[in-house]
Short mmCIF file of C-alpha atoms and ligand atoms in Angstrom, two decimals:
data_model
loop_
_atom_site.label_atom_id
_atom_site.label_comp_id
_atom_site.label_asym_id
_atom_site.label_seq_id
_atom_site.Cartn_x
_atom_site.Cartn_y
_atom_site.Cartn_z
CA MET A 1 -36.16 -27.39 15.29
CA ARG A 2 -35.54 -28.15 11.72
CA VAL A 3 -33.43 -25.75 9.82
CA CYS A 4 -32.28 -25.38 6.44
CA VAL A 5 -29.48 -23.05 5.39
CA ILE A 6 -29.06 -22.23 1.77
CA GLY A 7 -25.56 -20.70 1.08
CA THR A 8 -22.52 -22.01 3.19
CA GLY A 9 -20.49 -19.19 2.78
CA TYR A 10 -18.72 -16.97 5.59
CA VAL A 11 -22.44 -16.46 7.19
CA GLY A 12 -24.26 -19.63 5.95
CA LEU A 13 -21.92 -22.11 7.13
CA VAL A 14 -21.11 -20.31 10.56
CA THR A 15 -24.93 -20.16 10.96
CA GLY A 16 -25.69 -23.51 10.21
CA ALA A 17 -23.06 -25.06 12.13
CA CYS A 18 -23.99 -22.79 15.41
CA LEU A 19 -27.60 -23.60 15.05
CA ALA A 20 -26.56 -27.43 14.94
CA HIS A 21 -24.31 -26.91 17.89
CA ILE A 22 -27.07 -25.63 20.23
CA GLY A 23 -29.20 -28.70 19.19
CA HIS A 24 -31.43 -27.97 16.03
CA HIS A 25 -31.03 -30.40 13.16
CA VAL A 26 -29.75 -28.40 10.31
CA ILE A 27 -29.32 -29.19 6.58
CA CYS A 28 -27.01 -26.89 4.82
CA VAL A 29 -27.63 -26.77 1.16
CA ASP A 30 -25.01 -25.36 -1.45
CA ASN A 31 -24.74 -25.54 -5.04
CA ASN A 32 -21.05 -25.86 -5.35
CA GLU A 33 -20.68 -29.36 -5.34
CA GLU A 34 -17.08 -29.31 -4.31
CA LYS A 35 -17.77 -27.41 -1.08
CA VAL A 36 -20.51 -29.85 -0.23
CA LYS A 37 -18.09 -32.98 -0.76
CA LEU A 38 -15.31 -31.02 1.40
CA MET A 39 -17.85 -30.26 4.31
CA LYS A 40 -19.11 -33.83 4.03
CA SER A 41 -15.71 -34.96 4.82
CA GLY A 42 -15.68 -32.54 7.90
CA GLN A 43 -13.48 -29.85 6.51
CA SER A 44 -14.37 -26.21 6.44
CA PRO A 45 -13.91 -24.26 2.96
CA ILE A 46 -13.37 -21.27 4.82
CA TYR A 47 -10.80 -20.40 7.60
CA GLU A 48 -12.76 -19.21 10.72
CA PRO A 49 -11.53 -19.91 14.36
CA GLY A 50 -13.65 -22.61 16.09
CA LEU A 51 -15.77 -23.71 12.98
CA SER A 52 -14.27 -26.93 12.01
CA GLU A 53 -14.50 -28.28 15.47
CA ILE A 54 -18.32 -27.62 15.99
CA MET A 55 -19.14 -28.74 12.29
CA GLN A 56 -17.33 -31.98 13.00
CA SER A 57 -18.95 -32.38 16.35
CA ALA A 58 -22.33 -31.67 15.15
CA SER A 59 -22.07 -33.60 12.04
CA LYS A 60 -21.11 -36.56 14.05
CA ASP A 61 -24.35 -36.10 16.53
CA GLY A 62 -26.42 -36.27 13.41
CA LYS A 63 -27.34 -32.66 13.86
CA LEU A 64 -25.51 -31.22 10.57
CA GLU A 65 -25.96 -32.45 7.28
CA PHE A 66 -24.56 -31.26 3.84
CA THR A 67 -26.19 -31.23 0.39
CA SER A 68 -26.74 -29.73 -2.82
CA ASP A 69 -30.32 -30.75 -3.07
CA LEU A 70 -32.49 -27.95 -2.40
CA ALA A 71 -35.85 -29.69 -2.78
CA GLY A 72 -34.53 -32.02 0.25
CA GLY A 73 -33.43 -29.01 2.05
CA VAL A 74 -36.75 -27.32 1.77
CA ALA A 75 -38.73 -30.43 2.87
CA HIS A 76 -36.80 -30.78 5.83
CA GLY A 77 -36.90 -27.25 7.30
CA GLU A 78 -39.49 -25.27 9.07
CA ILE A 79 -37.02 -22.43 9.25
CA LEU A 80 -35.40 -21.56 5.70
CA PHE A 81 -32.25 -19.23 5.90
CA ILE A 82 -31.21 -17.52 2.76
CA ALA A 83 -27.42 -16.99 3.16
CA VAL A 84 -26.03 -16.83 -0.41
CA GLY A 85 -23.78 -13.93 -1.18
CA THR A 86 -24.76 -10.39 -2.42
CA PRO A 87 -21.78 -8.96 -3.85
CA ALA A 88 -21.51 -5.52 -5.38
CA LEU A 89 -22.18 -4.79 -8.75
CA PRO A 90 -19.70 -2.25 -10.65
CA THR A 91 -22.35 0.27 -10.28
CA GLY A 92 -22.24 -0.09 -6.47
CA GLU A 93 -25.92 -1.78 -5.84
CA SER A 94 -26.13 -5.13 -4.53
CA ASP A 95 -26.10 -8.28 -6.91
CA THR A 96 -29.31 -9.95 -5.57
CA ARG A 97 -29.44 -12.42 -8.44
CA TYR A 98 -28.40 -15.39 -6.03
CA VAL A 99 -30.99 -14.56 -3.47
CA GLU A 100 -33.48 -14.51 -6.43
CA ALA A 101 -32.50 -17.55 -7.56
CA VAL A 102 -32.73 -19.21 -4.11
CA ALA A 103 -36.00 -17.78 -3.17
CA LYS A 104 -37.68 -18.90 -6.45
CA GLY A 105 -36.01 -22.32 -5.80
CA ILE A 106 -37.69 -22.38 -2.65
CA GLY A 107 -41.18 -21.47 -3.77
CA ALA A 108 -40.74 -24.29 -6.36
CA HIS A 109 -40.07 -26.77 -3.66
CA LEU A 110 -42.51 -25.72 -0.85
CA ASN A 111 -44.16 -28.87 0.05
CA GLY A 112 -46.83 -28.15 2.78
CA GLY A 113 -46.31 -27.04 6.33
CA TYR A 114 -45.81 -23.43 7.42
CA LYS A 115 -42.55 -22.10 6.70
CA VAL A 116 -40.40 -18.96 7.98
CA ILE A 117 -38.07 -18.18 5.17
CA VAL A 118 -35.29 -15.85 6.57
CA ASN A 119 -33.18 -13.47 4.84
CA LYS A 120 -29.73 -13.85 6.63
CA SER A 121 -27.75 -12.50 3.43
CA THR A 122 -27.58 -8.62 3.22
CA VAL A 123 -30.42 -7.52 1.18
CA PRO A 124 -31.30 -3.79 -0.28
CA ILE A 125 -33.69 -2.26 2.07
CA GLY A 126 -37.50 -3.25 1.16
CA SER A 127 -36.26 -6.63 -0.29
CA GLY A 128 -38.49 -8.53 2.34
CA ASP A 129 -41.50 -7.94 0.26
CA TRP A 130 -39.50 -8.48 -2.98
CA VAL A 131 -38.36 -12.07 -1.72
CA ARG A 132 -41.88 -12.67 -0.91
CA ARG A 133 -42.90 -12.18 -4.45
CA ILE A 134 -40.24 -14.33 -5.82
CA VAL A 135 -41.06 -17.22 -3.84
CA LEU A 136 -44.56 -16.81 -5.08
CA ASP A 137 -43.40 -16.95 -8.24
CA GLY A 138 -41.77 -19.74 -7.72
CA VAL A 139 -44.89 -21.61 -6.50
CA ALA A 140 -46.75 -20.34 -9.40
CA GLU A 141 -44.33 -21.76 -11.78
CA ARG A 142 -44.36 -25.09 -10.43
CA GLN A 143 -48.16 -25.07 -10.18
CA GLN A 144 -47.99 -24.09 -13.97
CA SER A 145 -45.48 -26.94 -14.52
CA LEU A 146 -48.10 -29.49 -13.06
CA VAL A 147 -50.84 -28.36 -15.83
CA THR A 148 -50.53 -30.37 -18.98
CA ALA A 149 -50.86 -28.77 -22.17
CA GLY A 150 -54.49 -30.26 -22.02
CA GLY A 151 -55.14 -28.66 -18.98
CA ALA A 152 -55.30 -31.75 -16.67
CA THR A 153 -53.39 -31.33 -13.47
CA THR A 154 -50.44 -34.03 -12.94
CA GLU A 155 -50.42 -33.59 -9.43
CA VAL A 156 -52.25 -31.98 -6.62
CA LEU A 157 -50.38 -30.03 -4.30
CA PRO A 158 -51.28 -30.00 -0.37
CA GLU A 159 -53.71 -27.15 0.72
CA ASN A 160 -51.20 -25.36 2.73
CA HIS A 161 -48.13 -26.04 0.42
CA ALA A 162 -47.54 -22.19 -0.02
CA GLN A 163 -47.91 -20.91 3.56
CA PHE A 164 -44.78 -19.28 4.69
CA ASP A 165 -43.54 -15.57 6.23
CA VAL A 166 -40.62 -13.91 5.27
CA VAL A 167 -38.37 -12.59 8.16
CA SER A 168 -35.44 -10.17 7.94
CA ASN A 169 -32.69 -11.75 10.47
CA PRO A 170 -29.24 -9.62 9.65
CA GLU A 171 -26.14 -10.92 10.63
CA PHE A 172 -23.26 -8.60 12.58
CA LEU A 173 -20.46 -11.31 12.28
CA ARG A 174 -17.22 -10.35 11.89
CA GLU A 175 -14.57 -12.35 10.02
CA GLY A 176 -12.23 -13.98 12.08
CA SER A 177 -14.79 -14.03 15.14
CA ALA A 178 -17.82 -15.42 13.68
CA VAL A 179 -18.38 -18.38 15.75
CA TYR A 180 -17.65 -16.16 18.77
CA ASP A 181 -19.90 -13.58 17.60
CA THR A 182 -22.91 -16.05 17.05
CA PHE A 183 -22.70 -17.10 20.60
CA ASN A 184 -22.31 -13.82 22.21
CA PRO A 185 -24.28 -11.20 20.15
CA ASP A 186 -24.65 -7.80 21.33
CA ARG A 187 -28.41 -8.20 20.11
CA ILE A 188 -30.36 -10.09 17.82
CA VAL A 189 -32.81 -8.28 15.20
CA LEU A 190 -35.77 -9.81 13.65
CA GLY A 191 -37.97 -7.80 11.05
CA SER A 192 -41.25 -9.11 10.36
CA ASN A 193 -44.96 -8.00 10.89
CA ASN A 194 -46.24 -11.68 11.59
CA LYS A 195 -46.19 -13.01 15.18
CA LYS A 196 -45.96 -16.46 14.45
CA ALA A 197 -42.81 -16.16 12.40
CA ILE A 198 -41.33 -14.02 15.15
CA ALA A 199 -42.38 -16.51 17.78
CA MET A 200 -40.74 -19.52 16.08
CA MET A 201 -37.45 -17.30 15.39
CA GLN A 202 -37.45 -16.54 19.07
CA GLU A 203 -37.71 -19.94 19.94
CA LEU A 204 -34.73 -20.89 17.61
CA TYR A 205 -32.45 -18.50 19.33
CA ILE A 206 -33.53 -19.32 22.98
CA PRO A 207 -30.40 -21.02 23.83
CA ILE A 208 -28.39 -18.14 22.78
CA ILE A 209 -30.62 -15.23 24.11
CA GLU A 210 -30.30 -17.02 27.12
CA ARG A 211 -26.39 -16.86 27.00
CA GLN A 212 -26.16 -20.78 27.42
CA TYR A 213 -23.09 -20.65 25.01
CA ALA A 214 -21.80 -16.98 25.96
CA GLU A 215 -18.49 -16.55 27.14
CA ASP A 216 -19.98 -14.93 30.06
CA LYS A 217 -23.11 -16.70 31.30
CA SER A 218 -23.88 -14.26 34.03
CA LEU A 219 -24.85 -11.46 31.59
CA PRO A 220 -28.61 -10.80 31.22
CA PRO A 221 -30.45 -12.35 28.32
CA VAL A 222 -29.49 -11.02 24.58
CA PRO A 223 -31.66 -8.08 23.58
CA VAL A 224 -34.11 -8.99 20.93
CA VAL A 225 -34.92 -6.23 18.70
CA VAL A 226 -38.45 -6.88 16.94
CA THR A 227 -39.27 -4.80 13.99
CA ASP A 228 -40.66 -4.39 10.73
CA LEU A 229 -38.89 -5.85 7.58
CA SER A 230 -37.44 -2.35 6.21
CA SER A 231 -36.08 -1.39 9.79
CA ALA A 232 -34.56 -4.39 10.33
CA GLU A 233 -32.65 -4.45 7.04
CA MET A 234 -31.81 -0.79 7.67
CA ILE A 235 -30.18 -1.72 11.16
CA LYS A 236 -27.88 -3.97 9.33
CA TYR A 237 -26.83 -1.37 6.55
CA ALA A 238 -26.72 1.47 9.36
CA ALA A 239 -24.59 -0.50 11.49
CA ASN A 240 -22.00 -1.38 8.82
CA ALA A 241 -22.02 2.49 7.33
CA PHE A 242 -21.62 3.87 10.93
CA LEU A 243 -18.63 1.60 11.63
CA ALA A 244 -16.97 2.24 8.34
CA THR A 245 -17.67 5.98 8.88
CA LYS A 246 -16.16 5.89 12.30
CA ILE A 247 -12.92 4.19 10.73
CA SER A 248 -12.78 6.81 8.21
CA PHE A 249 -13.07 9.40 10.71
CA ILE A 250 -10.13 8.15 12.83
CA ASN A 251 -8.12 8.10 9.56
CA GLU A 252 -9.18 11.62 8.68
CA VAL A 253 -7.88 12.57 12.21
CA ALA A 254 -4.63 10.56 11.85
CA ASN A 255 -3.80 12.66 8.41
CA ILE A 256 -4.41 15.50 10.29
CA CYS A 257 -2.07 14.17 12.98
CA ASP A 258 0.73 13.54 10.44
CA ARG A 259 0.84 17.33 9.67
CA VAL A 260 0.81 18.70 13.09
CA GLY A 261 2.85 16.19 14.90
CA ALA A 262 0.15 14.72 17.31
CA ASP A 263 -0.14 10.82 17.89
CA VAL A 264 -3.18 9.68 16.71
CA THR A 265 -3.25 6.30 19.08
CA GLU A 266 -3.14 8.76 21.82
CA VAL A 267 -5.93 10.81 20.50
CA ALA A 268 -8.21 7.51 19.95
CA LYS A 269 -7.39 6.46 23.24
CA GLY A 270 -8.29 9.74 24.56
CA ILE A 271 -11.60 10.10 22.93
CA GLY A 272 -12.33 6.63 23.14
CA LEU A 273 -12.68 6.84 27.06
CA ASP A 274 -15.76 9.23 26.28
CA SER A 275 -18.64 6.47 26.80
CA ARG A 276 -20.65 8.40 23.95
CA ILE A 277 -17.75 7.51 21.75
CA GLY A 278 -16.27 4.17 22.66
CA GLY A 279 -12.80 2.74 21.78
CA LYS A 280 -13.43 0.31 19.39
CA PHE A 281 -12.79 0.79 15.93
CA LEU A 282 -10.64 3.76 16.04
CA GLN A 283 -7.66 2.13 15.09
CA ALA A 284 -6.27 4.23 12.08
CA GLY A 285 -4.68 2.79 9.44
CA ILE A 286 -4.86 1.74 5.37
CA GLY A 287 -8.76 1.49 6.32
CA TRP A 288 -11.33 -0.92 5.80
CA GLY A 289 -11.95 -3.85 3.28
CA GLY A 290 -13.75 -7.04 3.25
CA SER A 291 -16.75 -8.59 1.71
CA CYS A 292 -19.23 -6.30 3.87
CA PHE A 293 -18.10 -2.92 4.72
CA PRO A 294 -17.37 -1.87 0.96
CA LYS A 295 -20.36 -3.55 -0.42
CA ASP A 296 -22.96 -2.37 2.29
CA VAL A 297 -21.58 1.03 2.34
CA SER A 298 -22.18 1.46 -1.51
CA ALA A 299 -25.39 -0.36 -1.42
CA LEU A 300 -26.81 2.31 0.81
CA VAL A 301 -25.36 5.10 -1.05
CA HIS A 302 -27.17 3.58 -4.02
CA THR A 303 -30.65 3.17 -2.22
CA ALA A 304 -30.39 6.54 -1.17
CA ASP A 305 -29.60 7.78 -4.73
CA ASP A 306 -32.58 5.44 -5.82
CA TYR A 307 -34.81 7.43 -3.69
CA GLY A 308 -33.52 10.89 -4.56
CA TYR A 309 -31.31 11.50 -1.56
CA GLU A 310 -27.49 12.16 -1.86
CA ALA A 311 -25.85 10.76 1.04
CA HIS A 312 -22.97 12.96 1.21
CA LEU A 313 -21.56 11.85 4.54
CA LEU A 314 -21.10 8.15 3.34
CA LYS A 315 -19.82 9.05 0.07
CA SER A 316 -16.98 11.09 1.97
CA ALA A 317 -16.40 8.18 4.20
CA VAL A 318 -15.96 6.03 1.16
CA SER A 319 -13.62 8.39 -0.64
CA VAL A 320 -11.60 8.80 2.32
CA ASN A 321 -11.02 5.18 2.70
CA GLN A 322 -10.18 4.71 -1.04
CA ARG A 323 -7.59 7.47 -0.58
CA GLN A 324 -6.28 6.21 2.77
CA ARG A 325 -5.01 2.62 1.15
CA LEU A 326 -2.62 4.70 -0.74
CA ILE A 327 -1.16 6.72 2.06
CA VAL A 328 1.41 3.80 2.60
CA VAL A 329 2.82 4.31 -0.87
CA GLU A 330 3.11 7.89 -0.42
CA LYS A 331 5.01 7.31 2.74
CA LEU A 332 7.46 4.53 1.00
CA GLN A 333 7.85 7.67 -1.50
CA GLN A 334 8.86 10.21 0.78
CA VAL A 335 11.44 7.80 2.37
CA LEU A 336 12.64 6.00 -0.82
CA LYS A 337 11.96 8.55 -3.28
CA ILE A 338 12.12 6.66 -6.57
CA LEU A 339 10.16 3.21 -6.08
CA LYS A 340 11.05 2.13 -9.58
CA GLY A 341 13.10 -0.74 -9.06
CA LYS A 342 12.97 -1.18 -5.56
CA THR A 343 11.75 -4.22 -3.67
CA VAL A 344 8.96 -3.66 -1.20
CA GLY A 345 7.86 -6.16 1.21
CA LEU A 346 4.21 -6.70 2.31
CA LEU A 347 3.60 -7.97 5.94
CA GLY A 348 0.05 -9.49 5.55
CA LEU A 349 -2.49 -9.78 2.64
CA THR A 350 -5.88 -10.66 4.20
CA PHE A 351 -8.11 -7.64 4.61
CA LYS A 352 -8.02 -8.35 8.22
CA PRO A 353 -6.15 -11.00 10.86
CA ASP A 354 -7.55 -14.31 11.31
CA THR A 355 -9.31 -14.80 8.25
CA ASP A 356 -8.53 -16.06 4.70
CA ASP A 357 -10.73 -13.65 2.96
CA MET A 358 -8.99 -11.37 0.24
CA ARG A 359 -12.33 -9.52 -1.03
CA ASP A 360 -11.60 -5.91 -1.44
CA ALA A 361 -8.37 -6.31 0.63
CA PRO A 362 -6.51 -2.89 0.80
CA ALA A 363 -3.61 -4.90 0.05
CA LEU A 364 -4.94 -5.33 -3.63
CA ASP A 365 -5.03 -1.50 -4.33
CA ILE A 366 -1.51 -1.20 -2.65
CA ILE A 367 0.00 -4.02 -4.81
CA GLU A 368 -1.48 -2.59 -8.07
CA HIS A 369 -0.22 0.91 -7.26
CA LEU A 370 3.21 -0.25 -6.39
CA ASN A 371 3.45 -2.65 -9.86
CA ARG A 372 2.51 0.71 -11.49
CA LEU A 373 5.16 2.48 -10.23
CA GLY A 374 7.41 0.05 -11.09
CA ALA A 375 8.31 -1.58 -7.83
CA LYS A 376 8.92 -5.24 -7.14
CA VAL A 377 6.56 -6.61 -4.42
CA LYS A 378 7.00 -9.42 -2.27
CA ALA A 379 4.54 -10.28 0.49
CA TYR A 380 4.36 -12.73 3.61
CA ASP A 381 0.98 -13.66 5.12
CA PRO A 382 0.45 -16.90 7.35
CA ILE A 383 -2.78 -17.85 5.91
CA VAL A 384 -1.60 -17.34 2.26
CA ALA A 385 1.51 -18.84 2.74
CA GLN A 386 -0.39 -21.86 4.26
CA SER A 387 -3.28 -22.22 1.62
CA GLY A 388 -1.28 -21.21 -1.42
CA MET A 389 -3.92 -18.89 -2.44
CA ARG A 390 -2.88 -16.53 -5.28
CA HIS A 391 -6.17 -14.31 -5.59
CA GLY A 392 -5.23 -11.16 -7.09
CA LEU A 393 -1.58 -11.54 -6.00
CA ALA A 394 -0.18 -11.69 -9.91
CA GLY A 395 3.49 -10.48 -10.04
CA VAL A 396 3.71 -10.73 -6.25
CA LEU A 397 6.49 -13.31 -4.81
CA VAL A 398 4.69 -14.64 -1.75
CA GLU A 399 7.25 -15.80 0.47
CA THR A 400 6.72 -18.65 2.98
CA ASP A 401 8.34 -16.74 6.07
CA PRO A 402 9.15 -13.26 7.15
CA GLU A 403 12.76 -13.43 6.94
CA ARG A 404 12.72 -14.65 3.60
CA LEU A 405 10.42 -11.72 2.80
CA ALA A 406 12.75 -9.21 4.68
CA ASP A 407 15.93 -10.50 2.53
CA GLY A 408 17.09 -7.90 0.00
CA CYS A 409 13.83 -5.66 0.44
CA ASP A 410 14.43 -1.65 0.50
CA ALA A 411 11.20 -1.49 2.87
CA LEU A 412 8.77 -3.16 4.52
CA VAL A 413 4.95 -2.28 4.71
CA VAL A 414 2.52 -3.96 7.49
CA ILE A 415 -0.81 -4.41 5.90
CA THR A 416 -2.38 -6.55 8.17
CA GLU A 417 -2.12 -6.58 11.87
CA TRP A 418 -1.51 -10.50 12.55
CA GLN A 419 -0.60 -11.47 15.96
CA GLN A 420 2.56 -13.04 15.20
CA PHE A 421 4.03 -9.68 13.34
CA ARG A 422 4.65 -8.50 17.28
CA GLN A 423 6.93 -11.51 17.82
CA LEU A 424 9.23 -11.57 14.42
CA ASP A 425 12.89 -11.27 14.86
CA TYR A 426 13.20 -7.47 13.50
CA ALA A 427 16.97 -7.52 14.37
CA LYS A 428 17.58 -10.54 11.91
CA MET A 429 15.40 -8.85 9.23
CA SER A 430 16.77 -5.56 9.24
CA SER A 431 20.23 -7.13 8.84
CA LEU A 432 18.79 -8.62 5.84
CA MET A 433 17.61 -5.44 4.11
CA THR A 434 19.45 -2.82 2.25
CA ASN A 435 17.27 0.06 3.86
CA PRO A 436 15.83 -1.27 6.93
CA VAL A 437 12.77 0.88 6.97
CA VAL A 438 9.17 -0.21 7.93
CA ILE A 439 5.70 1.52 7.02
CA ASP A 440 3.43 0.51 9.93
CA GLY A 441 0.05 0.73 7.69
CA ARG A 442 -1.86 -0.61 10.86
CA ASN A 443 0.04 1.29 13.96
CA PHE A 444 0.45 -2.07 15.03
CA LEU A 445 4.01 -2.83 15.79
CA ASP A 446 5.92 -1.46 18.98
CA ARG A 447 7.82 1.44 17.45
CA GLU A 448 10.65 1.35 20.11
CA ALA A 449 11.11 -2.41 19.98
CA VAL A 450 11.81 -2.15 15.77
CA GLU A 451 13.75 0.87 16.15
CA THR A 452 16.32 -0.89 18.84
CA ALA A 453 16.06 -3.71 16.30
CA GLY A 454 17.65 -1.08 13.37
CA PHE A 455 14.39 -0.05 11.65
CA ARG A 456 13.50 3.51 10.74
CA TYR A 457 10.01 3.21 11.62
CA VAL A 458 6.95 5.33 10.00
CA GLY A 459 3.18 4.93 11.04
CA ILE A 460 -0.02 6.56 10.11
CA GLY A 461 -0.74 9.59 12.12
CA ARG A 462 1.92 8.83 14.90
C1 UDX B 501 -22.37 -13.49 3.39
C2 UDX B 501 -23.45 -12.84 3.34
O1 UDX B 501 -24.61 -13.67 2.38
C3 UDX B 501 -23.70 -11.44 2.85
O2 UDX B 501 -24.85 -10.84 2.67
C4 UDX B 501 -22.88 -10.57 3.65
O3 UDX B 501 -22.95 -9.25 3.28
C5 UDX B 501 -21.43 -11.00 3.86
O4 UDX B 501 -21.52 -12.60 4.08
P1 UDX B 501 -20.96 -14.81 2.11
O5 UDX B 501 -21.15 -15.88 3.18
O6 UDX B 501 -19.58 -14.07 2.29
O7 UDX B 501 -22.02 -13.59 2.05
O8 UDX B 501 -21.30 -15.37 0.70
P2 UDX B 501 -20.10 -16.24 -0.01
O9 UDX B 501 -18.97 -16.35 0.87
O10 UDX B 501 -20.21 -15.77 -1.14
O11 UDX B 501 -20.94 -17.61 0.08
C6 UDX B 501 -22.15 -17.65 -0.54
C7 UDX B 501 -22.34 -19.21 -0.80
O12 UDX B 501 -23.92 -19.40 -1.59
C8 UDX B 501 -21.57 -19.92 -1.74
O13 UDX B 501 -20.84 -21.12 -0.63
C9 UDX B 501 -22.15 -20.04 -2.81
O14 UDX B 501 -21.35 -21.62 -3.34
C10 UDX B 501 -23.47 -20.47 -2.55
N1 UDX B 501 -24.67 -20.04 -3.50
C11 UDX B 501 -24.55 -19.10 -4.12
C12 UDX B 501 -25.54 -21.19 -3.64
O15 UDX B 501 -25.74 -22.31 -2.68
N2 UDX B 501 -26.69 -20.91 -4.28
C13 UDX B 501 -26.57 -19.92 -5.12
O16 UDX B 501 -27.63 -19.88 -5.91
C14 UDX B 501 -25.56 -19.12 -5.13
C1 UDX B 502 -17.88 -6.40 9.61
C2 UDX B 502 -18.62 -5.87 11.05
O1 UDX B 502 -17.96 -5.48 11.88
C3 UDX B 502 -19.76 -6.93 11.15
O2 UDX B 502 -20.69 -6.84 12.28
C4 UDX B 502 -20.54 -7.30 9.84
O3 UDX B 502 -21.47 -8.35 9.99
C5 UDX B 502 -19.69 -7.63 8.71
O4 UDX B 502 -18.68 -6.38 8.69
P1 UDX B 502 -15.70 -7.68 9.14
O5 UDX B 502 -15.93 -6.71 7.69
O6 UDX B 502 -15.71 -9.10 8.94
O7 UDX B 502 -17.17 -7.15 10.20
O8 UDX B 502 -14.43 -7.24 9.92
P2 UDX B 502 -14.20 -5.84 10.89
O9 UDX B 502 -13.66 -6.39 11.99
O10 UDX B 502 -15.56 -5.17 10.94
O11 UDX B 502 -13.18 -5.08 10.01
C6 UDX B 502 -13.56 -4.38 8.70
C7 UDX B 502 -12.64 -3.62 8.04
O12 UDX B 502 -12.15 -2.50 9.02
C8 UDX B 502 -11.30 -4.01 8.23
O13 UDX B 502 -10.60 -3.96 6.67
C9 UDX B 502 -10.45 -3.62 9.34
O14 UDX B 502 -9.18 -3.69 9.08
C10 UDX B 502 -10.77 -2.48 9.27
N1 UDX B 502 -10.83 -1.85 10.59
C11 UDX B 502 -11.46 -2.12 11.51
C12 UDX B 502 -10.06 -0.58 10.68
O15 UDX B 502 -9.31 -0.19 9.66
N2 UDX B 502 -9.83 -0.14 11.83
C13 UDX B 502 -10.64 -0.53 13.07
O16 UDX B 502 -10.38 0.40 13.94
C14 UDX B 502 -11.55 -1.56 12.78
#
């Protein structure tokens, strides 16, 4: 099928490349010319395992194109994905101005033929109908522009030029495994009250529904949840809010474990074996960050407030999470007493491993707090060292390898559970430190191994 994806960020680019990989002809539109140039040269502007390979092969097959020309993209696609960012405003509500700009742009370029307009971006509940109205505003503005001052029409639009329906198709992609998650989804959610639009979306996803690109092709077909627009939008928010709350729950348990001498990793294993709970998302530590959980949970709380309901549970999950980041600083103070003038080395900076994303990364709050307490902060992160990215890292000495990081440090803090941190030479690192202590902010290291290497080990709830 002919597809246009507008917005080539973590979601749009992965969606476009994967749809091209399964045989559709995809044009990706982005208003950032630099990005378009980079993608045309076969490079991915984001770090996502497996993405650049499928981008290059799909582009070579002529199935994947990149442009900043929205009109061309809209003319090409029978299915148009809106995948621009919906960041959180300071008030906590979603900033939907990019979605509005793109929806209006689509309306202004509809040129005939029925189209399905898909909300891939996470948009506030009830936005589906709002997007419809914005698209129609774009259509009206264009019609207006074709009428001269004297009332003559300079161009007659084809009869069916504004035939479209809006579908909500929320994404559940985890950064660092977005390509894998696209080909191995637990479910596909489609929200619309139009049968034709739903049918076209199901046709689009057939290869994925039939597990043709799945790791385990013997699994039954992917369940497709077909519902109304608002329920589909709510499924996205409720899923993220539940996962975020589950993490804050285990972090609360970890904080109690710290005080009673229990081991939260054993507790997580013990409760996770209950099929009603499940073992995933029970890793206690410095909590959640990234471009989704913080923004989506606050957007849901904001929506509840808008409709006169106070979401106490979600607000508590947020406040537990905010406080959780600073627990590693409290533990540093317990160990080092005075932090002023001390040197602290951070192992990892990104909000999770296998991504280059620093958006709302816990590291940013921890750095700010340590600086405020007068500590000198050094850091090593595999991606940051490689990319030289400096977002939010003013005042941080970013080292190019873990041993240079350890040299002269009073303490190390594990911020991101990069797999390679399991294989470091901790004996060498402890010999380079004045006070070999490690605060394991992700309960990730092998406690015995680092203690044998000469470190004092401090975990979160263990
Ligand atoms: C995505 C989803 O859109 C968001 O709803 C979800 O919650 C997180 O993941 P993301 O892909 O991270 O957001 O957005 P971002 O990385 O900001 O990329 C958005 C892209 O859209 C950028 O490349 C930007 O240049 C482009 N864009 C933005 C347009 O092409 N047109 C615009 O008008 C605005
Ligand atoms: C999340 C959702 O998983 C995904 O379905 C949705 O589409 C987008 O948001 P993402 O934010 O990319 O994906 O990463 P995820 O792996 O969910 O981790 C989110 C945060 O929770 C990270 O900061 C991670 O460190 C933290 N986390 C995760 C924990 O602290 N403990 C856990 O057990 C799991």
